[in-house]
Amino acid sequence: MNGLSLFASWLSACVANWLFSRIDKPWVPYVVPLVFGITVLILWEQAVYKFEIPTVILPPPSLIAASFAGNLSTLWGDFTQTILKGALSGYIIGCGAAFLTALLVDRSDYLRRGLLPLGNFMAALPIVGTAPILVMWFGFGWQSKAAVVVLMVYFPMLVNTVAGLSETSAMQRDLMRTYAATWGQSLWSLRLPAALPFIFNGLKISSTLALIGAIVAEFFGSPTQGLGFRISTSIGQLDLGMVWSAILVSALSGTAFYGLVALAERRMTFWHASFRGGR
Amino acid sequence: MTRFIPPVLGMVLALIALWYVAVVPMNVKEVLTAAERAGVAVSPPSAVERRDMGNWALVVRNTHALGDSWSSDRPKLPAPHQVLVELYDSTIDEEVNGRRGIVKSGTLSNRSLVYHAIVTLNATFLGFVIGTVLGVGLAVGIVHSRVMDMSVMPWAIVSQTIPIVALAPMIIVVLYSIGVQGLIPKAVISAYLSFFPVVVGMVKGLRSPDAMQMDLMRTYNAPTSAVLWKLRLPASVPYLFASLKIAIAASLVGAIVGELPVQKGGLGARMLAGSYYGQTAQIWAALFVAAGLAAVLVWATGWMERRTLRKMGAKP
Amino acid sequence: MKQTWIAAVAALGMASPALAADEIKLQLKWVTQAQFAGYYVALENGYYEEADLDVTIMPGGPDIAPTQVIAGGGADVIVEWMPAALSARENGLPLVNIAQPYKSSGMMLTCWKDAGIEGPEDLDNRTLGVWFFGNEFPFLAWMSHLDIGTDGKAEGSVEVLKQGFNVDPLLQRQADCISTMTYNEYGQVLDAGVDPSELITFKYEDQGVAMLEDGLYVLEENLEDPAYVDKMARFVAASMQGWKWAEENPDDAAMIVLDYDETGAQTEAHQIRMMGEVAKLTAGSNGALDPADYQRTVDTLLAGGSDPVITKQPEGAWTHVVSDAALK
């Protein structure tokens, strides 16, 4: 393997992608990033051998894949601990609480003007500082991880939902009033649907934050399971294949989580301009 | 602006009141253990029994022994005034009266939050610049090349699902191995976090000129570079600033994350030290300084935004 | 390539007066504190300079693995615990112990007495806090020695928590026992107002599962070069001079450490006490590794139950070449 072949594989992938991108078929947007990703992996693999990078600094993708396949049950346990117990429960609690607060804020202008600037300040508290505090408060189990996630997702979700709820125009609201609709009715049939794009935006941002929050919290104390625990412990044992496998699990679940929310968004806000063609 | 002040003040006061109340149940177990050591009768008398009891139940049964709740040395939750005292001690007091403070030694004390905030800011700015340049560059590429649009964008999203705290020590070790130390590793981590909002915002901004404007450029037979410089870039400025506000806050978080494993000063090192020695007031003080910095940075970006847009002829 | 170049420079240096001091980058295992006083003293008092060395001390931090740093070439010599170094060696990173300034282990398990713990056998079916990141090996070896599993709270097994960076899990009784070092965390527990009589501690040293801590490790391939060995010998000699000075002047050594602490987090009282405790651990060592201590560490590791840290007797994991030259 030499520099020339490194360059050659890069070039051929470029040409392939350039050709692909000329074609106007529905599968193209999936194939092009895939080719790009595979090229990166091949280049990475070749570079590791070419420049004799020590495995403990950067393991080749083949080693990571082998490590991933060989430790499926361990990684599944970590996935359950971090993603299902920590991130997901925190996500549901955090987004739910933010949504309810948004309804409250919506009814009281005083709350809105007081809470939102404060919310921006709280959202700026760096998680690496708050995580050790929350671990101290809620113990080493998944509860403290969920608490970190709640704190992380609460404000983005709140801000987006509040913005969404004020999205309707005065004319639309007046129409509801002429129908003598109650606050609840107008919320349900006019303002909530109008707020959906914003709510989904909040949910999407929160989905990646939730994952990161759950993993970060594990660095400050955890049971002997979980993705954050695995990453940190495996670096200590110089088992870099395992480290990258755990990172892979988190990236895969993060992408899948984001994808699921985005899919739900498409289903529920098909009427919105951003999904009706255009650029 | 003024209409925001009363409600915000009201909220802050409510929060502080809530905080003072919360301090009691949060610290009750430690306070009772200390009281027990000092010879006060507490119920139940054994710490093992207390461990499994609810905090509020303990508060109700031991109202006579809770006087130290707001002044304990190692609180789970420090009272607001404890944090304020710590903030004062580790900024003004340390610099003015401390042995290493700027008044006595001529340089900022490495025990003061002022010094650490500056360390963090250096990394934040460098990372912010790298991230912005990278982000704008990528966005220009994405807008002009369909291949790049399709291949880079999905992976930029994936890159943000990787927990940076896990990656940070490895980034630092890899940079060590090529002889890079000091500011750069931290800046790289903060650039990693800040480039993404810039890419997303700039792609949107560079595509914001409408068809009529693009057609006009075409009738002038303008080359791509002229379209970029004269139409796309000016049109993207509002979008750029909107993302810069997010990016600078992200840069700050990145710098703090990078300081955690390096331990050569900075607010991140300070937070870890607070956690390491159980000095929660120290963590809270560093946290508030960090959040304050973020607020100032975002505000400064907003100020530049208003000035720039006004110069460009936008209506206020 | 790089090595021949260094060798050539070194050869020139022997012929003519040295043009520049030899550079050495030392990666510590943890943050700047009296645990590493000897190196800071040697730097501050100019022992390294006298030995014609230009030493850079790099403090560690959470999740910075010294073994990983040296593998990538970011450091020339590292401070590491022997179990982690041997485990790295078995994983293909040929680390060699060149000196052992710490004679005995400072690690222990600190428990609440009122939780009903009197002897090691009472640890069964409890929640214990343990450090990971390479420091879990002595604990795991001890548990397997006691025939206690680590799969959760149950009869014949313990629940293990990965404890963070402080003693809160013990103070808040989230765990019945936590790992402490004699020179650091134990003092923090006492500082929190706990009386020593409320606690019961198990020193790994007393339990027969102690492992060598804080040795100096380099990459094996470099030791083939006599110039490199000479450089390291000078480094070890100067470092040991620093250690012995620190043992005799604990208060001053603590102040030197404080001056090098860029985070400004360490306090005088804490560092002076730490230095006093550290001096007890380094006292018995002149820098040379005692093969008997090494063998005990290896035997304990090999006996590590179903999931041993190392699976076979390591070969060439230590050498006296450097320390012999240093002690001449």
GROMACS .gro file of C-alpha atoms in nm, chain B residues 29-30 33 37 46-48 51 73-74 76 99-100 110-111 115-116 165 168-170 172-174 176-179 181 260-266 269-270 272-278 280 282, chain C residues 25 27 30-31 33 58-64 68-69 72-74 112 114-115 165-168 171-173 176 184-185 188 192-194 198 255 258-259 261-266 268 270-271:
model
   94
  308LYS     CA    1  -2.817   1.407   5.596
  309GLU     CA    2  -2.474   1.567   5.613
  312THR     CA    3  -2.432   1.371   6.080
  316ARG     CA    4  -2.081   1.443   6.599
  325SER     CA    5  -2.776   0.613   6.344
  326ALA     CA    6  -2.652   0.731   6.005
  327VAL     CA    7  -2.725   0.388   5.862
  330ARG     CA    8  -2.955   0.670   5.483
  352ASP     CA    9  -1.844   2.315   5.454
  353ARG     CA   10  -1.920   2.043   5.206
  355LYS     CA   11  -2.450   1.897   4.839
  378ARG     CA   12  -0.040   3.668   4.778
  379ARG     CA   13  -0.048   3.592   4.405
  389ASN     CA   14  -0.390   3.139   3.909
  390ARG     CA   15  -0.636   3.091   4.191
  394TYR     CA   16  -0.728   3.422   3.522
  395HIS     CA   17  -0.912   3.101   3.438
  444VAL     CA   18  -1.643   1.456   2.590
  447ALA     CA   19  -1.174   1.497   2.367
  448PRO     CA   20  -0.902   1.303   2.552
  449MET     CA   21  -0.825   1.109   2.236
  451ILE     CA   22  -0.563   1.564   2.275
  452VAL     CA   23  -0.346   1.251   2.281
  453VAL     CA   24  -0.339   1.235   1.902
  455TYR     CA   25   0.034   1.532   2.154
  456SER     CA   26   0.175   1.262   1.932
  457ILE     CA   27   0.240   1.511   1.654
  458GLY     CA   28   0.386   1.755   1.902
  460GLN     CA   29   0.019   2.110   2.288
  539LEU     CA   30  -1.113   1.885   3.156
  540PRO     CA   31  -0.847   1.633   3.052
  541VAL     CA   32  -0.563   1.884   3.009
  542GLN     CA   33  -0.572   2.037   3.357
  543LYS     CA   34  -0.363   2.340   3.278
  544GLY     CA   35  -0.602   2.602   3.401
  545GLY     CA   36  -0.928   2.732   3.265
  548ALA     CA   37  -1.007   2.261   3.515
  549ARG     CA   38  -1.162   2.469   3.788
  551LEU     CA   39  -1.310   1.945   3.795
  552ALA     CA   40  -1.102   2.067   4.088
  553GLY     CA   41  -1.419   2.172   4.267
  554SER     CA   42  -1.567   1.830   4.210
  555TYR     CA   43  -1.240   1.659   4.307
  556TYR     CA   44  -1.230   1.825   4.650
  557GLY     CA   45  -1.605   1.828   4.708
  559THR     CA   46  -1.952   2.253   4.542
  561GLN     CA   47  -1.639   2.637   4.370
  620LYS     CA   48   0.886   1.488   2.818
  622GLN     CA   49   0.372   1.241   3.132
  625TRP     CA   50  -0.278   1.255   3.730
  626VAL     CA   51  -0.302   1.626   3.805
  628GLN     CA   52   0.002   1.733   4.324
  653MET     CA   53   0.298   1.721   3.156
  654PRO     CA   54   0.024   1.683   3.417
  655GLY     CA   55  -0.241   1.422   3.348
  656GLY     CA   56  -0.613   1.447   3.392
  657PRO     CA   57  -0.930   1.246   3.362
  658ASP     CA   58  -0.918   1.005   3.071
  659ILE     CA   59  -0.564   1.090   2.966
  663GLN     CA   60  -0.161   0.602   2.513
  664VAL     CA   61   0.042   0.921   2.521
  667GLY     CA   62   0.178   0.803   2.020
  668GLY     CA   63   0.516   0.956   2.089
  669GLY     CA   64   0.376   1.244   2.295
  707TRP     CA   65  -1.801   0.290   5.733
  709ASP     CA   66  -2.130   0.139   6.144
  710ALA     CA   67  -2.232  -0.035   5.822
  760PHE     CA   68  -1.302   1.198   4.135
  761ASN     CA   69  -1.407   1.258   4.494
  762VAL     CA   70  -1.510   1.098   4.821
  763ASP     CA   71  -1.876   1.200   4.807
  766LEU     CA   72  -1.982   1.068   5.269
  767GLN     CA   73  -2.329   1.046   5.122
  768ARG     CA   74  -2.341   0.673   5.185
  771ASP     CA   75  -2.038   0.134   5.195
  779ASN     CA   76  -0.511   1.199   4.927
  780GLU     CA   77  -0.871   1.088   4.952
  783GLN     CA   78  -1.038   1.438   5.241
  787ALA     CA   79  -1.514   1.636   5.596
  788GLY     CA   80  -1.538   1.592   5.974
  789VAL     CA   81  -1.529   1.213   5.992
  793GLU     CA   82  -1.586   0.582   6.245
  850MET     CA   83   0.517   2.464   4.821
  853LEU     CA   84   0.183   2.444   4.458
  854ASP     CA   85   0.384   2.685   4.246
  856ASP     CA   86  -0.006   2.386   3.985
  857GLU     CA   87  -0.155   2.589   3.702
  858THR     CA   88  -0.512   2.519   3.804
  859GLY     CA   89  -0.462   2.693   4.139
  860ALA     CA   90  -0.685   2.430   4.296
  861GLN     CA   91  -0.445   2.276   4.547
  863GLU     CA   92  -0.113   2.434   5.118
  865HIS     CA   93  -0.362   1.954   5.177
  866GLN     CA   94  -0.036   1.936   4.981
   0.00000   0.00000   0.00000
